[in-house]
mmCIF file of C-alpha atoms in Angstrom:
data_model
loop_
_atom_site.group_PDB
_atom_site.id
_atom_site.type_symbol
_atom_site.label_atom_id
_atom_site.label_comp_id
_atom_site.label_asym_id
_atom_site.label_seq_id
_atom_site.Cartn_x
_atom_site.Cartn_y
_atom_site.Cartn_z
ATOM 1 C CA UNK A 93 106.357 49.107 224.973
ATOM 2 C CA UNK A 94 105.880 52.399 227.135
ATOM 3 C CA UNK A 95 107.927 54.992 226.048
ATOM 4 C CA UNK A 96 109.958 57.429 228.741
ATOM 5 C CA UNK A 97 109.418 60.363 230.439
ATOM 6 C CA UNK A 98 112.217 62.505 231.499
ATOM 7 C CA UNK A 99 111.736 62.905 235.574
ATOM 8 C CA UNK A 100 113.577 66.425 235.447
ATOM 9 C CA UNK A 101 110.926 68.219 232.691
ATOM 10 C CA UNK A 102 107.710 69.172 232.221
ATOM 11 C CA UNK A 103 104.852 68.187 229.902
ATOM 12 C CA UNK A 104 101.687 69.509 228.030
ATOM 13 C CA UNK A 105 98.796 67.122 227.612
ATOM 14 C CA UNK A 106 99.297 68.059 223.989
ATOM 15 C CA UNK A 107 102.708 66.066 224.265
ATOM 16 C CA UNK A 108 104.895 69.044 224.408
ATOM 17 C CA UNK A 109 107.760 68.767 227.244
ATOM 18 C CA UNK A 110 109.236 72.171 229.171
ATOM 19 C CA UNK A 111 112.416 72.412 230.227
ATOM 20 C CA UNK A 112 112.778 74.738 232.578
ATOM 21 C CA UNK A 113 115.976 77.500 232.308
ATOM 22 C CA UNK A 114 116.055 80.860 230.780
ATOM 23 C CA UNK A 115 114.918 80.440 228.392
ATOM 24 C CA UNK A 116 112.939 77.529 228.366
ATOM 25 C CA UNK A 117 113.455 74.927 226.060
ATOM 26 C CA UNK A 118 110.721 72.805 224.555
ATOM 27 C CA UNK A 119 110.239 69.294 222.267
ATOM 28 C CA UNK A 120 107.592 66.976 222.134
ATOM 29 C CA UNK A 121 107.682 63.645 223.815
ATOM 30 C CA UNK A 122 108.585 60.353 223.183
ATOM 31 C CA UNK A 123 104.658 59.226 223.280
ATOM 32 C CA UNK A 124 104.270 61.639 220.656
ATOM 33 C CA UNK A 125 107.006 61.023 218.471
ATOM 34 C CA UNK A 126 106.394 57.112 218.455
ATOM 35 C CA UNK A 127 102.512 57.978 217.741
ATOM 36 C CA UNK A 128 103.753 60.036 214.846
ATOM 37 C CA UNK A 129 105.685 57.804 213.376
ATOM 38 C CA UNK A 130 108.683 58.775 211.231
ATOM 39 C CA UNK A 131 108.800 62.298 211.211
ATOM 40 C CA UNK A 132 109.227 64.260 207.545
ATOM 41 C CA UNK A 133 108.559 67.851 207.755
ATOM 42 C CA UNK A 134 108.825 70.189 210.762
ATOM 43 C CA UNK A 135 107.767 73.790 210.722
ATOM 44 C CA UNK A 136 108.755 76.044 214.106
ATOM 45 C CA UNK A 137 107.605 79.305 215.301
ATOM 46 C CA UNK A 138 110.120 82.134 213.738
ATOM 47 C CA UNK A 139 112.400 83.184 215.997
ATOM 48 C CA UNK A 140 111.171 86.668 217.778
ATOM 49 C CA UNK A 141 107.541 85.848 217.347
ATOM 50 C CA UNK A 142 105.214 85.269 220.651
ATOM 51 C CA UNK A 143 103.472 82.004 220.902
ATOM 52 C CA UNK A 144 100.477 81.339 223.683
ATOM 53 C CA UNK A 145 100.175 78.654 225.693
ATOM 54 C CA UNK A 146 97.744 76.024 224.271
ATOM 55 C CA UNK A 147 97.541 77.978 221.200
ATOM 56 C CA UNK A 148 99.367 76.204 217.921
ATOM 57 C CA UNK A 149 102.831 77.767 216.735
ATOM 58 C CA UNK A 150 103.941 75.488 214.059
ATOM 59 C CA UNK A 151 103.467 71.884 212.356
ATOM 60 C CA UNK A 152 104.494 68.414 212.188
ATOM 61 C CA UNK A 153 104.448 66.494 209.245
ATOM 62 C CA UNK A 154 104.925 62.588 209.439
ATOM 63 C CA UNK A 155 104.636 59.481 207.183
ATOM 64 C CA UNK A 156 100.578 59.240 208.635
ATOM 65 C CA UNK A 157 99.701 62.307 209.766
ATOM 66 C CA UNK A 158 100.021 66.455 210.375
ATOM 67 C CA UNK A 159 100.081 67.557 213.795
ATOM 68 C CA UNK A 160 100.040 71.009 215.170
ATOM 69 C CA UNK A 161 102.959 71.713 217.816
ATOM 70 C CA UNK A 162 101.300 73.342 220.395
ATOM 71 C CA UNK A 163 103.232 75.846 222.717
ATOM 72 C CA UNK A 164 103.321 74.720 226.674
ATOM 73 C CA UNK A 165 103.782 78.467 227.635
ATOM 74 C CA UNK A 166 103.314 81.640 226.482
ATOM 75 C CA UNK A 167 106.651 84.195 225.555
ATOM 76 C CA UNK A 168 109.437 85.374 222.905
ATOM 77 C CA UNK A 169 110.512 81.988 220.915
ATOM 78 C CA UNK A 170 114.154 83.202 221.066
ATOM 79 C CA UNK A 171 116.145 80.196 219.105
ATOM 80 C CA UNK A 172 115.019 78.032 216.868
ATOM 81 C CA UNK A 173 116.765 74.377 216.378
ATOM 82 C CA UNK A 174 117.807 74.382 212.433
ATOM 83 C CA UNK A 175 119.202 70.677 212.444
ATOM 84 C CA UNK A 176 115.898 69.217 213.123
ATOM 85 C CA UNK A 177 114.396 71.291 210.228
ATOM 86 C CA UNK A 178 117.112 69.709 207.977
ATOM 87 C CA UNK A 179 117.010 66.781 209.771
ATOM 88 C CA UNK A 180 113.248 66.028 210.563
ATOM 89 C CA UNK A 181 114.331 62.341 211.531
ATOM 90 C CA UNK A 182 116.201 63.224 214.590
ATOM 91 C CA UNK A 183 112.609 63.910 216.427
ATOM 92 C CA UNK A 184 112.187 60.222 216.331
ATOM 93 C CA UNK A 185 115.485 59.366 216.995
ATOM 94 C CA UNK A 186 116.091 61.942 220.113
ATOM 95 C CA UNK A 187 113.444 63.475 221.078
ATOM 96 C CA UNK A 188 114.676 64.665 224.295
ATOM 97 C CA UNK A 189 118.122 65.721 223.122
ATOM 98 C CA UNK A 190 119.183 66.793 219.766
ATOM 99 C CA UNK A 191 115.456 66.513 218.939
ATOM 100 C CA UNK A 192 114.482 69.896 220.784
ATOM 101 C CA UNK A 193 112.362 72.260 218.651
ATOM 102 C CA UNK A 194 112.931 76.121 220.203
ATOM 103 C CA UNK A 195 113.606 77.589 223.062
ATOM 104 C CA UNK A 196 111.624 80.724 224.657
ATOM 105 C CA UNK A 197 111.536 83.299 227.374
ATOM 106 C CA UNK A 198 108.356 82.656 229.068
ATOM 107 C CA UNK A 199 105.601 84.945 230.210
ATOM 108 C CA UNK A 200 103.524 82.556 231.667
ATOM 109 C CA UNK A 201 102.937 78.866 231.887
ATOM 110 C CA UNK A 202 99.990 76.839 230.484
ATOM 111 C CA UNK A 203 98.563 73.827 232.313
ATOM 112 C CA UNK A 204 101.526 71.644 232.744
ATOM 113 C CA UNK A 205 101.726 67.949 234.098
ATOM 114 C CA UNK A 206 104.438 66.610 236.171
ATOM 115 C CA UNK A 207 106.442 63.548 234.789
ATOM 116 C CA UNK A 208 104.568 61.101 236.762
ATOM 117 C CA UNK A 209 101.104 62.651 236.017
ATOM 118 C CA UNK A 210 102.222 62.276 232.040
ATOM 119 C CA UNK A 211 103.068 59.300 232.182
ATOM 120 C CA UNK A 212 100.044 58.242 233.994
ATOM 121 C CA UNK A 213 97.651 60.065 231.696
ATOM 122 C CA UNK A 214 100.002 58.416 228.514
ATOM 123 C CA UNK A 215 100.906 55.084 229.448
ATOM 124 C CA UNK A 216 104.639 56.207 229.757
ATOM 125 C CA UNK A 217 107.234 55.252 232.492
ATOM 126 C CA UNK A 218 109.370 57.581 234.286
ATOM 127 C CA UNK A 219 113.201 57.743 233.786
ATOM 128 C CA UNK A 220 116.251 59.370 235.043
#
């Protein structure tokens, strides 16, 4: 079954999706979090430190793989989301909601893909 993509963010071809505000907030995707299956370690960027765009900034641990979490832009991580740390599940469960992983002040923007182009590239469907 195709998984969603949120029409009102944006994504990362690494499966990272953006949304925008000040700051930014930023998860990954359904896609990824179904490929990753049930998710049992996450380690996030520390709050204050920069990440790059493309560039890895912390780790995803799951019942069949690692994966790095790549950042979609470059800036100040300025929160971190403790309840997924604690809570590693609630990736898989919400991934666009209480799933989020940090939020940052952005610098500048990597190579990002509209909803429709993600889902395109991913076999995903658009939704509301």
């Amino acid at each position: 079954m195709a998984q969603p993509v949120l029409s009102h963010l944006r994504y990362s071809a690494d499966h990272e999706w953006l949304e925008d505000g000040d700051p930014a907030r930023v998860g990954i995707t359904a896609v990824a979090a179904d490929a990753l299956g049930e998710v049992v370690f996450v380690e996030l960027p520390e709050v204050g430190s920069q990440v790059e765009a493309g560039e890895p900034c912390g780790e995803l641990e799951s019942t069949k793989s690692v994966s790095d979490l790549v950042a979609p832009v470059s800036g100040t991580v300025v929160a971190v989301n403790e309840a997924v740390v604690e809570e590693p599940g609630t990736i898989n469960e919400d991934p666009y909601g209480a799933g989020w992983l940090f939020t940052v002040d952005v610098d500048r923007e990597g190579d990002l893909l509209s909803p429709q182009e993600y889902a395109d590239r991913f076999d995903a469907v658009v939704a509301d």
